[in-house]
Amino acid sequence: MDDRTDAPLDLLVRGGRVVDPGSGVDEVLDVGVRFGRIAAIADDLSDLVASPRLEYPPHTGTTVVDARGKITVPGLVDLHAHVYTGVCPLTVPADEACSTSGVTTIVSAGDAGAHTLEGFRNMIVNGNRTRVLAFVHISTIGLTGWPEGEAIDLAYLDVDKVVRAIVENRDIAIGIKVREQAPLIVGDNGLTPVRIAVEAGERAGVPVMVHIGGAPAALGELMELLRPGDIVTHCFTPAPNGLVEGGELIAAAAVARRRGVIFDVGHGFGSFDYGVVEEAIAGGFWPDTISTDLHSLSASGPVGDLPQTMAKFLNLGMPLAEVVRAATLRPAELIGRDDTLGRLRVGDIADIAVLSLEDHDGEFVDASGARRPARQLLRAEATIRAGILWGGPLPHPGRAAGSRSWLDAAPPL
Ligand SMILES: [Zn+2]
């Protein structure tokens, strides 16, 4: 684990409680960074801290991030967000959203379709320091018409075009997105869009992420179409045809999970309901991945950011290490990137988040306006992307630094 050399570090994350689900480490350690990669993880790396100097060998000095009393985790991976600014409505700029929230990899969930993926690469992937990946929408127009209707005309659901777009963009295109919501998004097409998406996913060799929330058929029927590794997002939606029907967790949930279907939070503006969550977890049904469904409405409303969404599950009784896993290693595994993302490992790109875990006396609000106690808060104190320190929470509409009132005063949405 310790790959020390005598060369000074560029950055040191000092004395945090390292929680790394990939290695199982949960102990106080220093994490050292050199040339954008993790150079060492050890008890005490203070002898590798340098002051700026001009004499040979020159060094700009070591940036020291004081993580004592805080938690050092792999850079967070948000599996569901909307960041194609300038093309899709209601999106948020990736760097502004991620630099203050510990997120170093953000996955655009269907913003771009085959016809708009090149622009997405040029503007969004290349235009942000945050690592941006994409579920390519099964509809060639993506979410340019968000929130309505991209799968009403099946002529837009072109398997050949989506498969070609993914094959030509393997570095950023990690899956396929489809939204099953009737009649708003799929019209009278029932489950045909998800069938087409799975066919494309099979040909391209990538997972399919299905948005539910008013799906045109029972969730059990929909999930029978999914393969192991395919993802149901908005899994705790209060809309009809969800995980909980008639006040009970549907039997098909356990069947699908045993088969390997994945359940993602995708909190969003309307898709996280405490009544549904509590019914599900009473049956032992915790989410596989915790994601925000960040967009302009959810970011300034019930979601805030990914650490706050993680904290909701922490307060519901999910152990910290599992909460961290669900927002780091697990999403990385699902998109086939766990060889490089979601871990803290010497030699890997230094994507690191420092979080504070603090006692609190307030409330969280869900997407239906229900409130629950917020006894512990998770907040990003530092976001380090490829070895560069972004900083912690910054003044931002709806989440002013130094004031936590936005947590308690979120409107009932
Ligand atoms: Zn979404």
PDB file of N, CA and C in Angstrom, residues 138-213:
ATOM      1  N   ILE A 138     -31.848   5.981 -25.678  1.00  0.00           N
ATOM      2  CA  ILE A 138     -32.292   5.123 -26.789  1.00  0.00           C
ATOM      3  C   ILE A 138     -32.979   5.961 -27.869  1.00  0.00           C
ATOM      4  N   SER A 139     -33.506   7.115 -27.484  1.00  0.00           N
ATOM      5  CA  SER A 139     -34.085   8.034 -28.469  1.00  0.00           C
ATOM      6  C   SER A 139     -32.962   8.912 -29.011  1.00  0.00           C
ATOM      7  N   THR A 140     -32.874   9.000 -30.321  1.00  0.00           N
ATOM      8  CA  THR A 140     -31.750   9.736 -30.922  1.00  0.00           C
ATOM      9  C   THR A 140     -31.716  11.199 -30.499  1.00  0.00           C
ATOM     10  N   ILE A 141     -32.874  11.757 -30.076  1.00  0.00           N
ATOM     11  CA  ILE A 141     -32.897  13.174 -29.687  1.00  0.00           C
ATOM     12  C   ILE A 141     -32.544  13.366 -28.218  1.00  0.00           C
ATOM     13  N   GLY A 142     -32.354  12.273 -27.491  1.00  0.00           N
ATOM     14  CA  GLY A 142     -32.008  12.394 -26.074  1.00  0.00           C
ATOM     15  C   GLY A 142     -33.078  13.157 -25.317  1.00  0.00           C
ATOM     16  N   LEU A 143     -32.626  13.962 -24.359  1.00  0.00           N
ATOM     17  CA  LEU A 143     -33.575  14.700 -23.524  1.00  0.00           C
ATOM     18  C   LEU A 143     -33.664  16.170 -23.936  1.00  0.00           C
ATOM     19  N   THR A 144     -33.474  16.410 -25.245  1.00  0.00           N
ATOM     20  CA  THR A 144     -33.623  17.796 -25.712  1.00  0.00           C
ATOM     21  C   THR A 144     -35.053  18.276 -25.535  1.00  0.00           C
ATOM     22  N   GLY A 145     -36.008  17.354 -25.509  1.00  0.00           N
ATOM     23  CA  GLY A 145     -37.405  17.744 -25.334  1.00  0.00           C
ATOM     24  C   GLY A 145     -37.878  17.563 -23.922  1.00  0.00           C
ATOM     25  N   TRP A 146     -36.914  17.331 -23.016  1.00  0.00           N
ATOM     26  CA  TRP A 146     -37.255  17.075 -21.633  1.00  0.00           C
ATOM     27  C   TRP A 146     -38.201  18.151 -21.143  1.00  0.00           C
ATOM     28  N   PRO A 147     -39.262  17.856 -20.425  1.00  0.00           N
ATOM     29  CA  PRO A 147     -39.559  16.550 -19.865  1.00  0.00           C
ATOM     30  C   PRO A 147     -40.517  15.691 -20.685  1.00  0.00           C
ATOM     31  N   GLU A 148     -40.738  16.010 -21.936  1.00  0.00           N
ATOM     32  CA  GLU A 148     -41.827  15.294 -22.596  1.00  0.00           C
ATOM     33  C   GLU A 148     -41.407  14.565 -23.849  1.00  0.00           C
ATOM     34  N   GLY A 149     -41.879  13.351 -23.978  1.00  0.00           N
ATOM     35  CA  GLY A 149     -42.203  12.761 -25.249  1.00  0.00           C
ATOM     36  C   GLY A 149     -41.121  12.197 -26.149  1.00  0.00           C
ATOM     37  N   GLU A 150     -39.908  11.918 -25.655  1.00  0.00           N
ATOM     38  CA  GLU A 150     -38.864  11.481 -26.579  1.00  0.00           C
ATOM     39  C   GLU A 150     -39.075  10.074 -27.123  1.00  0.00           C
ATOM     40  N   ALA A 151     -40.032   9.320 -26.520  1.00  0.00           N
ATOM     41  CA  ALA A 151     -40.264   7.947 -27.008  1.00  0.00           C
ATOM     42  C   ALA A 151     -41.706   7.752 -27.490  1.00  0.00           C
ATOM     43  N   ILE A 152     -42.372   8.867 -27.807  1.00  0.00           N
ATOM     44  CA  ILE A 152     -43.736   8.756 -28.348  1.00  0.00           C
ATOM     45  C   ILE A 152     -43.676   8.304 -29.806  1.00  0.00           C
ATOM     46  N   ASP A 153     -42.715   8.838 -30.557  1.00  0.00           N
ATOM     47  CA  ASP A 153     -42.536   8.437 -31.947  1.00  0.00           C
ATOM     48  C   ASP A 153     -41.392   7.415 -32.004  1.00  0.00           C
ATOM     49  N   LEU A 154     -41.757   6.156 -32.270  1.00  0.00           N
ATOM     50  CA  LEU A 154     -40.750   5.085 -32.227  1.00  0.00           C
ATOM     51  C   LEU A 154     -39.691   5.221 -33.320  1.00  0.00           C
ATOM     52  N   ALA A 155     -39.949   6.109 -34.307  1.00  0.00           N
ATOM     53  CA  ALA A 155     -38.935   6.321 -35.350  1.00  0.00           C
ATOM     54  C   ALA A 155     -37.636   6.868 -34.752  1.00  0.00           C
ATOM     55  N   TYR A 156     -37.747   7.521 -33.582  1.00  0.00           N
ATOM     56  CA  TYR A 156     -36.545   8.047 -32.938  1.00  0.00           C
ATOM     57  C   TYR A 156     -35.732   6.970 -32.210  1.00  0.00           C
ATOM     58  N   LEU A 157     -36.344   5.812 -32.011  1.00  0.00           N
ATOM     59  CA  LEU A 157     -35.673   4.758 -31.235  1.00  0.00           C
ATOM     60  C   LEU A 157     -34.968   3.816 -32.208  1.00  0.00           C
ATOM     61  N   ASP A 158     -33.773   4.196 -32.592  1.00  0.00           N
ATOM     62  CA  ASP A 158     -33.054   3.536 -33.673  1.00  0.00           C
ATOM     63  C   ASP A 158     -31.875   2.738 -33.086  1.00  0.00           C
ATOM     64  N   VAL A 159     -32.040   1.430 -33.045  1.00  0.00           N
ATOM     65  CA  VAL A 159     -31.039   0.574 -32.404  1.00  0.00           C
ATOM     66  C   VAL A 159     -29.670   0.727 -33.082  1.00  0.00           C
ATOM     67  N   ASP A 160     -29.672   0.704 -34.418  1.00  0.00           N
ATOM     68  CA  ASP A 160     -28.390   0.778 -35.132  1.00  0.00           C
ATOM     69  C   ASP A 160     -27.615   2.046 -34.761  1.00  0.00           C
ATOM     70  N   LYS A 161     -28.334   3.166 -34.713  1.00  0.00           N
ATOM     71  CA  LYS A 161     -27.656   4.443 -34.438  1.00  0.00           C
ATOM     72  C   LYS A 161     -27.100   4.492 -33.009  1.00  0.00           C
ATOM     73  N   VAL A 162     -27.876   3.970 -32.069  1.00  0.00           N
ATOM     74  CA  VAL A 162     -27.405   4.002 -30.678  1.00  0.00           C
ATOM     75  C   VAL A 162     -26.191   3.093 -30.510  1.00  0.00           C
ATOM     76  N   VAL A 163     -26.267   1.904 -31.094  1.00  0.00           N
ATOM     77  CA  VAL A 163     -25.152   0.964 -30.968  1.00  0.00           C
ATOM     78  C   VAL A 163     -23.895   1.572 -31.597  1.00  0.00           C
ATOM     79  N   ARG A 164     -24.049   2.178 -32.768  1.00  0.00           N
ATOM     80  CA  ARG A 164     -22.884   2.782 -33.424  1.00  0.00           C
ATOM     81  C   ARG A 164     -22.313   3.911 -32.565  1.00  0.00           C
ATOM     82  N   ALA A 165     -23.195   4.734 -32.015  1.00  0.00           N
ATOM     83  CA  ALA A 165     -22.722   5.848 -31.166  1.00  0.00           C
ATOM     84  C   ALA A 165     -21.924   5.321 -29.980  1.00  0.00           C
ATOM     85  N   ILE A 166     -22.378   4.238 -29.381  1.00  0.00           N
ATOM     86  CA  ILE A 166     -21.663   3.699 -28.218  1.00  0.00           C
ATOM     87  C   ILE A 166     -20.333   3.083 -28.637  1.00  0.00           C
ATOM     88  N   VAL A 167     -20.357   2.314 -29.702  1.00  0.00           N
ATOM     89  CA  VAL A 167     -19.123   1.650 -30.144  1.00  0.00           C
ATOM     90  C   VAL A 167     -18.059   2.689 -30.502  1.00  0.00           C
ATOM     91  N   GLU A 168     -18.489   3.801 -31.083  1.00  0.00           N
ATOM     92  CA  GLU A 168     -17.527   4.839 -31.491  1.00  0.00           C
ATOM     93  C   GLU A 168     -17.078   5.720 -30.322  1.00  0.00           C
ATOM     94  N   ASN A 169     -17.752   5.565 -29.170  1.00  0.00           N
ATOM     95  CA  ASN A 169     -17.440   6.448 -28.023  1.00  0.00           C
ATOM     96  C   ASN A 169     -17.317   5.648 -26.731  1.00  0.00           C
ATOM     97  N   ARG A 170     -16.640   4.536 -26.824  1.00  0.00           N
ATOM     98  CA  ARG A 170     -16.555   3.641 -25.661  1.00  0.00           C
ATOM     99  C   ARG A 170     -15.979   4.329 -24.420  1.00  0.00           C
ATOM    100  N   ASP A 171     -15.121   5.316 -24.640  1.00  0.00           N
ATOM    101  CA  ASP A 171     -14.474   5.943 -23.483  1.00  0.00           C
ATOM    102  C   ASP A 171     -15.448   6.723 -22.604  1.00  0.00           C
ATOM    103  N   ILE A 172     -16.542   7.203 -23.213  1.00  0.00           N
ATOM    104  CA  ILE A 172     -17.495   7.988 -22.413  1.00  0.00           C
ATOM    105  C   ILE A 172     -18.880   7.359 -22.351  1.00  0.00           C
ATOM    106  N   ALA A 173     -19.236   6.525 -23.303  1.00  0.00           N
ATOM    107  CA  ALA A 173     -20.603   5.977 -23.392  1.00  0.00           C
ATOM    108  C   ALA A 173     -20.644   4.632 -22.680  1.00  0.00           C
ATOM    109  N   ILE A 174     -21.282   4.600 -21.507  1.00  0.00           N
ATOM    110  CA  ILE A 174     -21.195   3.413 -20.663  1.00  0.00           C
ATOM    111  C   ILE A 174     -22.529   2.661 -20.535  1.00  0.00           C
ATOM    112  N   GLY A 175     -23.561   3.132 -21.215  1.00  0.00           N
ATOM    113  CA  GLY A 175     -24.847   2.447 -21.101  1.00  0.00           C
ATOM    114  C   GLY A 175     -25.904   3.135 -21.934  1.00  0.00           C
ATOM    115  N   ILE A 176     -27.129   2.647 -21.791  1.00  0.00           N
ATOM    116  CA  ILE A 176     -28.265   3.176 -22.546  1.00  0.00           C
ATOM    117  C   ILE A 176     -29.350   3.581 -21.560  1.00  0.00           C
ATOM    118  N   LYS A 177     -29.984   4.712 -21.825  1.00  0.00           N
ATOM    119  CA  LYS A 177     -31.070   5.210 -20.966  1.00  0.00           C
ATOM    120  C   LYS A 177     -32.394   5.106 -21.709  1.00  0.00           C
ATOM    121  N   VAL A 178     -33.418   4.722 -20.975  1.00  0.00           N
ATOM    122  CA  VAL A 178     -34.781   4.756 -21.521  1.00  0.00           C
ATOM    123  C   VAL A 178     -35.705   5.195 -20.400  1.00  0.00           C
ATOM    124  N   ARG A 179     -36.718   5.977 -20.756  1.00  0.00           N
ATOM    125  CA  ARG A 179     -37.683   6.417 -19.735  1.00  0.00           C
ATOM    126  C   ARG A 179     -39.039   5.792 -20.030  1.00  0.00           C
ATOM    127  N   GLU A 180     -39.540   5.056 -19.057  1.00  0.00           N
ATOM    128  CA  GLU A 180     -40.855   4.412 -19.206  1.00  0.00           C
ATOM    129  C   GLU A 180     -41.851   5.140 -18.313  1.00  0.00           C
ATOM    130  N   GLN A 181     -42.552   6.068 -18.905  1.00  0.00           N
ATOM    131  CA  GLN A 181     -43.563   6.832 -18.176  1.00  0.00           C
ATOM    132  C   GLN A 181     -44.674   7.140 -19.164  1.00  0.00           C
ATOM    133  N   ALA A 182     -45.897   6.691 -18.822  1.00  0.00           N
ATOM    134  CA  ALA A 182     -47.021   6.861 -19.740  1.00  0.00           C
ATOM    135  C   ALA A 182     -48.051   7.817 -19.139  1.00  0.00           C
ATOM    136  N   PRO A 183     -48.699   8.616 -19.989  1.00  0.00           N
ATOM    137  CA  PRO A 183     -48.471   8.709 -21.442  1.00  0.00           C
ATOM    138  C   PRO A 183     -47.419   9.760 -21.807  1.00  0.00           C
ATOM    139  N   LEU A 184     -46.918  10.485 -20.806  1.00  0.00           N
ATOM    140  CA  LEU A 184     -46.095  11.668 -21.068  1.00  0.00           C
ATOM    141  C   LEU A 184     -44.906  11.388 -21.984  1.00  0.00           C
ATOM    142  N   ILE A 185     -44.221  10.278 -21.727  1.00  0.00           N
ATOM    143  CA  ILE A 185     -42.942  10.060 -22.416  1.00  0.00           C
ATOM    144  C   ILE A 185     -43.032   8.990 -23.499  1.00  0.00           C
ATOM    145  N   VAL A 186     -43.843   7.947 -23.261  1.00  0.00           N
ATOM    146  CA  VAL A 186     -43.897   6.849 -24.251  1.00  0.00           C
ATOM    147  C   VAL A 186     -45.222   6.791 -24.997  1.00  0.00           C
ATOM    148  N   GLY A 187     -46.158   7.711 -24.705  1.00  0.00           N
ATOM    149  CA  GLY A 187     -47.452   7.689 -25.405  1.00  0.00           C
ATOM    150  C   GLY A 187     -48.140   6.350 -25.219  1.00  0.00           C
ATOM    151  N   ASP A 188     -48.541   5.742 -26.340  1.00  0.00           N
ATOM    152  CA  ASP A 188     -49.237   4.445 -26.296  1.00  0.00           C
ATOM    153  C   ASP A 188     -48.285   3.284 -26.550  1.00  0.00           C
ATOM    154  N   ASN A 189     -47.010   3.523 -26.403  1.00  0.00           N
ATOM    155  CA  ASN A 189     -46.038   2.489 -26.808  1.00  0.00           C
ATOM    156  C   ASN A 189     -45.738   1.457 -25.725  1.00  0.00           C
ATOM    157  N   GLY A 190     -46.368   1.588 -24.578  1.00  0.00           N
ATOM    158  CA  GLY A 190     -46.210   0.577 -23.528  1.00  0.00           C
ATOM    159  C   GLY A 190     -44.756   0.317 -23.206  1.00  0.00           C
ATOM    160  N   LEU A 191     -44.385  -0.951 -23.151  1.00  0.00           N
ATOM    161  CA  LEU A 191     -43.019  -1.328 -22.794  1.00  0.00           C
ATOM    162  C   LEU A 191     -42.110  -1.491 -24.023  1.00  0.00           C
ATOM    163  N   THR A 192     -42.624  -1.099 -25.201  1.00  0.00           N
ATOM    164  CA  THR A 192     -41.791  -1.242 -26.406  1.00  0.00           C
ATOM    165  C   THR A 192     -40.463  -0.485 -26.293  1.00  0.00           C
ATOM    166  N   PRO A 193     -40.440   0.739 -25.770  1.00  0.00           N
ATOM    167  CA  PRO A 193     -39.135   1.424 -25.677  1.00  0.00           C
ATOM    168  C   PRO A 193     -38.108   0.650 -24.856  1.00  0.00           C
ATOM    169  N   VAL A 194     -38.524   0.027 -23.751  1.00  0.00           N
ATOM    170  CA  VAL A 194     -37.532  -0.701 -22.947  1.00  0.00           C
ATOM    171  C   VAL A 194     -37.079  -1.967 -23.687  1.00  0.00           C
ATOM    172  N   ARG A 195     -37.986  -2.583 -24.444  1.00  0.00           N
ATOM    173  CA  ARG A 195     -37.561  -3.754 -25.248  1.00  0.00           C
ATOM    174  C   ARG A 195     -36.495  -3.340 -26.269  1.00  0.00           C
ATOM    175  N   ILE A 196     -36.721  -2.202 -26.904  1.00  0.00           N
ATOM    176  CA  ILE A 196     -35.762  -1.725 -27.911  1.00  0.00           C
ATOM    177  C   ILE A 196     -34.430  -1.371 -27.229  1.00  0.00           C
ATOM    178  N   ALA A 197     -34.515  -0.741 -26.061  1.00  0.00           N
ATOM    179  CA  ALA A 197     -33.288  -0.359 -25.347  1.00  0.00           C
ATOM    180  C   ALA A 197     -32.484  -1.595 -24.944  1.00  0.00           C
ATOM    181  N   VAL A 198     -33.172  -2.638 -24.493  1.00  0.00           N
ATOM    182  CA  VAL A 198     -32.457  -3.857 -24.082  1.00  0.00           C
ATOM    183  C   VAL A 198     -31.819  -4.535 -25.302  1.00  0.00           C
ATOM    184  N   GLU A 199     -32.514  -4.501 -26.433  1.00  0.00           N
ATOM    185  CA  GLU A 199     -31.914  -5.064 -27.659  1.00  0.00           C
ATOM    186  C   GLU A 199     -30.615  -4.314 -28.000  1.00  0.00           C
ATOM    187  N   ALA A 200     -30.677  -2.989 -27.898  1.00  0.00           N
ATOM    188  CA  ALA A 200     -29.476  -2.187 -28.184  1.00  0.00           C
ATOM    189  C   ALA A 200     -28.391  -2.454 -27.140  1.00  0.00           C
ATOM    190  N   GLY A 201     -28.797  -2.576 -25.882  1.00  0.00           N
ATOM    191  CA  GLY A 201     -27.829  -2.850 -24.827  1.00  0.00           C
ATOM    192  C   GLY A 201     -27.143  -4.185 -25.034  1.00  0.00           C
ATOM    193  N   GLU A 202     -27.900  -5.146 -25.492  1.00  0.00           N
ATOM    194  CA  GLU A 202     -27.346  -6.473 -25.771  1.00  0.00           C
ATOM    195  C   GLU A 202     -26.310  -6.393 -26.891  1.00  0.00           C
ATOM    196  N   ARG A 203     -26.652  -5.665 -27.943  1.00  0.00           N
ATOM    197  CA  ARG A 203     -25.728  -5.566 -29.080  1.00  0.00           C
ATOM    198  C   ARG A 203     -24.476  -4.762 -28.738  1.00  0.00           C
ATOM    199  N   ALA A 204     -24.653  -3.717 -27.922  1.00  0.00           N
ATOM    200  CA  ALA A 204     -23.497  -2.866 -27.591  1.00  0.00           C
ATOM    201  C   ALA A 204     -22.713  -3.403 -26.388  1.00  0.00           C
ATOM    202  N   GLY A 205     -23.310  -4.355 -25.676  1.00  0.00           N
ATOM    203  CA  GLY A 205     -22.625  -4.920 -24.519  1.00  0.00           C
ATOM    204  C   GLY A 205     -22.557  -3.963 -23.341  1.00  0.00           C
ATOM    205  N   VAL A 206     -23.643  -3.198 -23.128  1.00  0.00           N
ATOM    206  CA  VAL A 206     -23.682  -2.232 -22.022  1.00  0.00           C
ATOM    207  C   VAL A 206     -25.003  -2.372 -21.267  1.00  0.00           C
ATOM    208  N   PRO A 207     -25.030  -1.906 -20.019  1.00  0.00           N
ATOM    209  CA  PRO A 207     -26.286  -1.954 -19.253  1.00  0.00           C
ATOM    210  C   PRO A 207     -27.293  -0.915 -19.724  1.00  0.00           C
ATOM    211  N   VAL A 208     -28.556  -1.211 -19.425  1.00  0.00           N
ATOM    212  CA  VAL A 208     -29.649  -0.272 -19.703  1.00  0.00           C
ATOM    213  C   VAL A 208     -30.134   0.283 -18.363  1.00  0.00           C
ATOM    214  N   MET A 209     -30.306   1.592 -18.306  1.00  0.00           N
ATOM    215  CA  MET A 209     -30.925   2.232 -17.135  1.00  0.00           C
ATOM    216  C   MET A 209     -32.351   2.625 -17.510  1.00  0.00           C
ATOM    217  N   VAL A 210     -33.313   2.112 -16.741  1.00  0.00           N
ATOM    218  CA  VAL A 210     -34.723   2.398 -17.014  1.00  0.00           C
ATOM    219  C   VAL A 210     -35.276   3.339 -15.950  1.00  0.00           C
ATOM    220  N   HIS A 211     -35.775   4.473 -16.395  1.00  0.00           N
ATOM    221  CA  HIS A 211     -36.510   5.387 -15.509  1.00  0.00           C
ATOM    222  C   HIS A 211     -37.918   4.836 -15.329  1.00  0.00           C
ATOM    223  N   ILE A 212     -38.321   4.654 -14.053  1.00  0.00           N
ATOM    224  CA  ILE A 212     -39.714   4.321 -13.781  1.00  0.00           C
ATOM    225  C   ILE A 212     -40.361   5.494 -13.050  1.00  0.00           C
ATOM    226  N   GLY A 213     -41.663   5.401 -12.879  1.00  0.00           N
ATOM    227  CA  GLY A 213     -42.409   6.511 -12.271  1.00  0.00           C
ATOM    228  C   GLY A 213     -43.599   6.759 -13.169  1.00  0.00           C
TER     229      GLY A 213
END
